[in-house]
C-alpha cells in the first residue's frame, strides 16, 4: 500500500503543474483536473488505511478486511 501511495503522490505532483500553467485546452484541462481529484481521493483512502494498519496491526487489519 505504501508503494501505491508513493506512486499517487508522484503522479499528482507531476500533473498539477499542467493546471497551473494553462498549457491545456479546456477539454484536456477538465480531464486532467478530474483525474487529479480522483487520485487525491484515492491517496487519502490509502493513507487512512496505512494509518489504520499502524494503529491496529497488520494481522488485525487483514482479519477486518475478510
Short mmCIF file of N, CA and C in Angstrom, two decimals:
data_model
loop_
_atom_site.label_atom_id
_atom_site.label_comp_id
_atom_site.label_asym_id
_atom_site.label_seq_id
_atom_site.Cartn_x
_atom_site.Cartn_y
_atom_site.Cartn_z
N UNK A 1 0.81 -1.19 0.00
CA UNK A 1 0.00 0.00 0.00
C UNK A 1 0.86 1.26 0.00
N UNK A 2 1.99 1.18 0.68
CA UNK A 2 2.85 2.35 0.72
C UNK A 2 3.37 2.68 -0.67
N UNK A 3 3.68 1.65 -1.45
CA UNK A 3 4.14 1.88 -2.82
C UNK A 3 3.06 2.56 -3.65
N UNK A 4 1.81 2.15 -3.46
CA UNK A 4 0.70 2.77 -4.17
C UNK A 4 0.56 4.25 -3.79
N UNK A 5 0.71 4.55 -2.51
CA UNK A 5 0.63 5.93 -2.05
C UNK A 5 1.77 6.77 -2.64
N UNK A 6 2.96 6.18 -2.70
CA UNK A 6 4.10 6.90 -3.27
C UNK A 6 3.88 7.21 -4.75
N UNK A 7 3.36 6.24 -5.48
CA UNK A 7 3.09 6.44 -6.91
C UNK A 7 2.03 7.52 -7.11
N UNK A 8 0.98 7.49 -6.30
CA UNK A 8 -0.07 8.50 -6.40
C UNK A 8 0.48 9.89 -6.13
N UNK A 9 1.32 10.02 -5.11
CA UNK A 9 1.91 11.32 -4.79
C UNK A 9 2.77 11.84 -5.94
N UNK A 10 3.55 10.97 -6.54
CA UNK A 10 4.40 11.37 -7.67
C UNK A 10 3.55 11.78 -8.87
N UNK A 11 2.49 11.05 -9.13
CA UNK A 11 1.61 11.37 -10.25
C UNK A 11 0.90 12.69 -10.06
N UNK A 12 0.42 12.94 -8.85
CA UNK A 12 -0.25 14.21 -8.55
C UNK A 12 0.74 15.36 -8.71
N UNK A 13 1.95 15.17 -8.19
CA UNK A 13 2.97 16.21 -8.28
C UNK A 13 3.36 16.49 -9.74
N UNK A 14 3.35 15.47 -10.57
CA UNK A 14 3.72 15.65 -11.98
C UNK A 14 2.62 16.33 -12.79
N UNK A 15 1.37 16.05 -12.47
CA UNK A 15 0.26 16.58 -13.27
C UNK A 15 -0.24 17.95 -12.81
N UNK A 16 -0.10 18.26 -11.54
CA UNK A 16 -0.62 19.52 -11.01
C UNK A 16 -0.08 20.75 -11.74
N UNK A 17 1.21 20.80 -12.08
CA UNK A 17 1.71 22.00 -12.79
C UNK A 17 1.02 22.25 -14.13
N UNK A 18 0.50 21.21 -14.75
CA UNK A 18 -0.21 21.40 -16.02
C UNK A 18 -1.42 22.29 -15.84
N UNK A 19 -2.07 22.19 -14.69
CA UNK A 19 -3.25 23.01 -14.43
C UNK A 19 -2.88 24.46 -14.14
N UNK A 20 -1.72 24.66 -13.56
CA UNK A 20 -1.30 26.00 -13.17
C UNK A 20 -0.76 26.83 -14.33
N UNK A 21 -0.24 26.20 -15.34
CA UNK A 21 0.43 26.93 -16.42
C UNK A 21 -0.42 27.13 -17.66
N UNK A 22 -1.66 26.74 -17.61
CA UNK A 22 -2.60 26.92 -18.72
C UNK A 22 -2.03 26.39 -20.04
N UNK A 23 -1.46 25.19 -19.98
CA UNK A 23 -0.90 24.56 -21.16
C UNK A 23 -1.91 23.70 -21.91
N UNK A 24 -3.07 23.51 -21.33
CA UNK A 24 -4.05 22.59 -21.88
C UNK A 24 -5.27 23.32 -22.43
N UNK A 25 -5.90 22.72 -23.42
CA UNK A 25 -7.19 23.23 -23.87
C UNK A 25 -8.23 22.88 -22.81
N UNK A 26 -9.41 23.43 -22.91
CA UNK A 26 -10.42 23.29 -21.86
C UNK A 26 -10.83 21.84 -21.61
N UNK A 27 -10.93 21.05 -22.68
CA UNK A 27 -11.31 19.65 -22.52
C UNK A 27 -10.22 18.86 -21.80
N UNK A 28 -8.98 19.05 -22.22
CA UNK A 28 -7.86 18.37 -21.57
C UNK A 28 -7.72 18.83 -20.13
N UNK A 29 -7.92 20.12 -19.91
CA UNK A 29 -7.85 20.67 -18.55
C UNK A 29 -8.87 19.97 -17.65
N UNK A 30 -10.10 19.84 -18.12
CA UNK A 30 -11.15 19.19 -17.33
C UNK A 30 -10.82 17.73 -17.05
N UNK A 31 -10.28 17.04 -18.05
CA UNK A 31 -9.92 15.63 -17.86
C UNK A 31 -8.79 15.47 -16.85
N UNK A 32 -7.76 16.29 -16.98
CA UNK A 32 -6.62 16.20 -16.07
C UNK A 32 -7.07 16.59 -14.65
N UNK A 33 -7.88 17.61 -14.54
CA UNK A 33 -8.38 18.04 -13.23
C UNK A 33 -9.18 16.93 -12.56
N UNK A 34 -10.06 16.29 -13.31
CA UNK A 34 -10.86 15.19 -12.77
C UNK A 34 -9.97 14.02 -12.36
N UNK A 35 -8.95 13.74 -13.16
CA UNK A 35 -8.03 12.65 -12.85
C UNK A 35 -7.27 12.95 -11.56
N UNK A 36 -6.79 14.17 -11.43
CA UNK A 36 -6.06 14.56 -10.22
C UNK A 36 -6.96 14.46 -9.00
N UNK A 37 -8.18 14.93 -9.11
CA UNK A 37 -9.13 14.85 -7.99
C UNK A 37 -9.36 13.40 -7.57
N UNK A 38 -9.48 12.51 -8.56
CA UNK A 38 -9.66 11.09 -8.27
C UNK A 38 -8.43 10.51 -7.59
N UNK A 39 -7.25 10.89 -8.06
CA UNK A 39 -6.01 10.41 -7.46
C UNK A 39 -5.85 10.91 -6.03
N UNK A 40 -6.24 12.15 -5.77
CA UNK A 40 -6.16 12.69 -4.41
C UNK A 40 -7.10 11.92 -3.49
N UNK A 41 -8.30 11.63 -3.96
CA UNK A 41 -9.25 10.85 -3.17
C UNK A 41 -8.69 9.46 -2.89
N UNK A 42 -8.11 8.82 -3.89
CA UNK A 42 -7.52 7.50 -3.72
C UNK A 42 -6.34 7.56 -2.75
N UNK A 43 -5.52 8.59 -2.86
CA UNK A 43 -4.39 8.76 -1.96
C UNK A 43 -4.86 8.94 -0.52
N UNK A 44 -5.89 9.72 -0.32
CA UNK A 44 -6.43 9.91 1.03
C UNK A 44 -6.92 8.60 1.62
N UNK A 45 -7.61 7.79 0.82
CA UNK A 45 -8.09 6.49 1.29
C UNK A 45 -6.91 5.59 1.64
N UNK A 46 -5.92 5.54 0.77
CA UNK A 46 -4.75 4.69 1.00
C UNK A 46 -4.03 5.11 2.27
N UNK A 47 -3.85 6.41 2.46
CA UNK A 47 -3.18 6.89 3.66
C UNK A 47 -3.98 6.56 4.92
N UNK A 48 -5.29 6.64 4.85
CA UNK A 48 -6.10 6.30 6.02
C UNK A 48 -5.98 4.81 6.33
N UNK A 49 -5.89 3.97 5.30
CA UNK A 49 -5.72 2.54 5.52
C UNK A 49 -4.35 2.24 6.12
N UNK A 50 -3.32 2.95 5.68
CA UNK A 50 -1.99 2.78 6.25
C UNK A 50 -1.96 3.20 7.72
N UNK A 51 -2.66 4.27 8.06
CA UNK A 51 -2.76 4.71 9.45
C UNK A 51 -3.49 3.67 10.29
N UNK A 52 -4.53 3.10 9.72
CA UNK A 52 -5.28 2.05 10.42
C UNK A 52 -4.40 0.84 10.68
N UNK A 53 -3.61 0.45 9.71
CA UNK A 53 -2.68 -0.67 9.88
C UNK A 53 -1.70 -0.38 11.00
N UNK A 54 -1.22 0.85 11.05
CA UNK A 54 -0.29 1.24 12.11
C UNK A 54 -0.97 1.16 13.48
N UNK A 55 -2.22 1.56 13.55
CA UNK A 55 -2.93 1.56 14.83
C UNK A 55 -3.30 0.17 15.32
N UNK A 56 -3.82 -0.67 14.43
CA UNK A 56 -4.34 -1.97 14.89
C UNK A 56 -3.45 -3.15 14.52
N UNK A 57 -2.45 -2.93 13.71
CA UNK A 57 -1.56 -4.01 13.30
C UNK A 57 -2.03 -4.67 12.01
N UNK A 58 -1.07 -5.23 11.31
CA UNK A 58 -1.37 -5.81 10.01
C UNK A 58 -2.31 -7.02 10.11
N UNK A 59 -2.09 -7.89 11.10
CA UNK A 59 -2.93 -9.08 11.23
C UNK A 59 -4.39 -8.72 11.51
N UNK A 60 -4.61 -7.74 12.40
CA UNK A 60 -5.97 -7.32 12.70
C UNK A 60 -6.59 -6.62 11.49
N UNK A 61 -5.79 -5.88 10.75
CA UNK A 61 -6.30 -5.21 9.56
C UNK A 61 -6.76 -6.24 8.53
N UNK A 62 -5.92 -7.24 8.31
CA UNK A 62 -6.28 -8.27 7.34
C UNK A 62 -7.52 -9.05 7.78
N UNK A 63 -7.63 -9.32 9.07
CA UNK A 63 -8.83 -10.01 9.58
C UNK A 63 -10.07 -9.14 9.38
N UNK A 64 -9.93 -7.84 9.58
CA UNK A 64 -11.05 -6.91 9.40
C UNK A 64 -11.51 -6.90 7.94
N UNK A 65 -10.57 -7.04 7.02
CA UNK A 65 -10.88 -6.97 5.60
C UNK A 65 -11.64 -8.21 5.11
N UNK A 66 -11.55 -9.30 5.85
CA UNK A 66 -12.27 -10.51 5.46
C UNK A 66 -13.70 -10.32 5.79
#
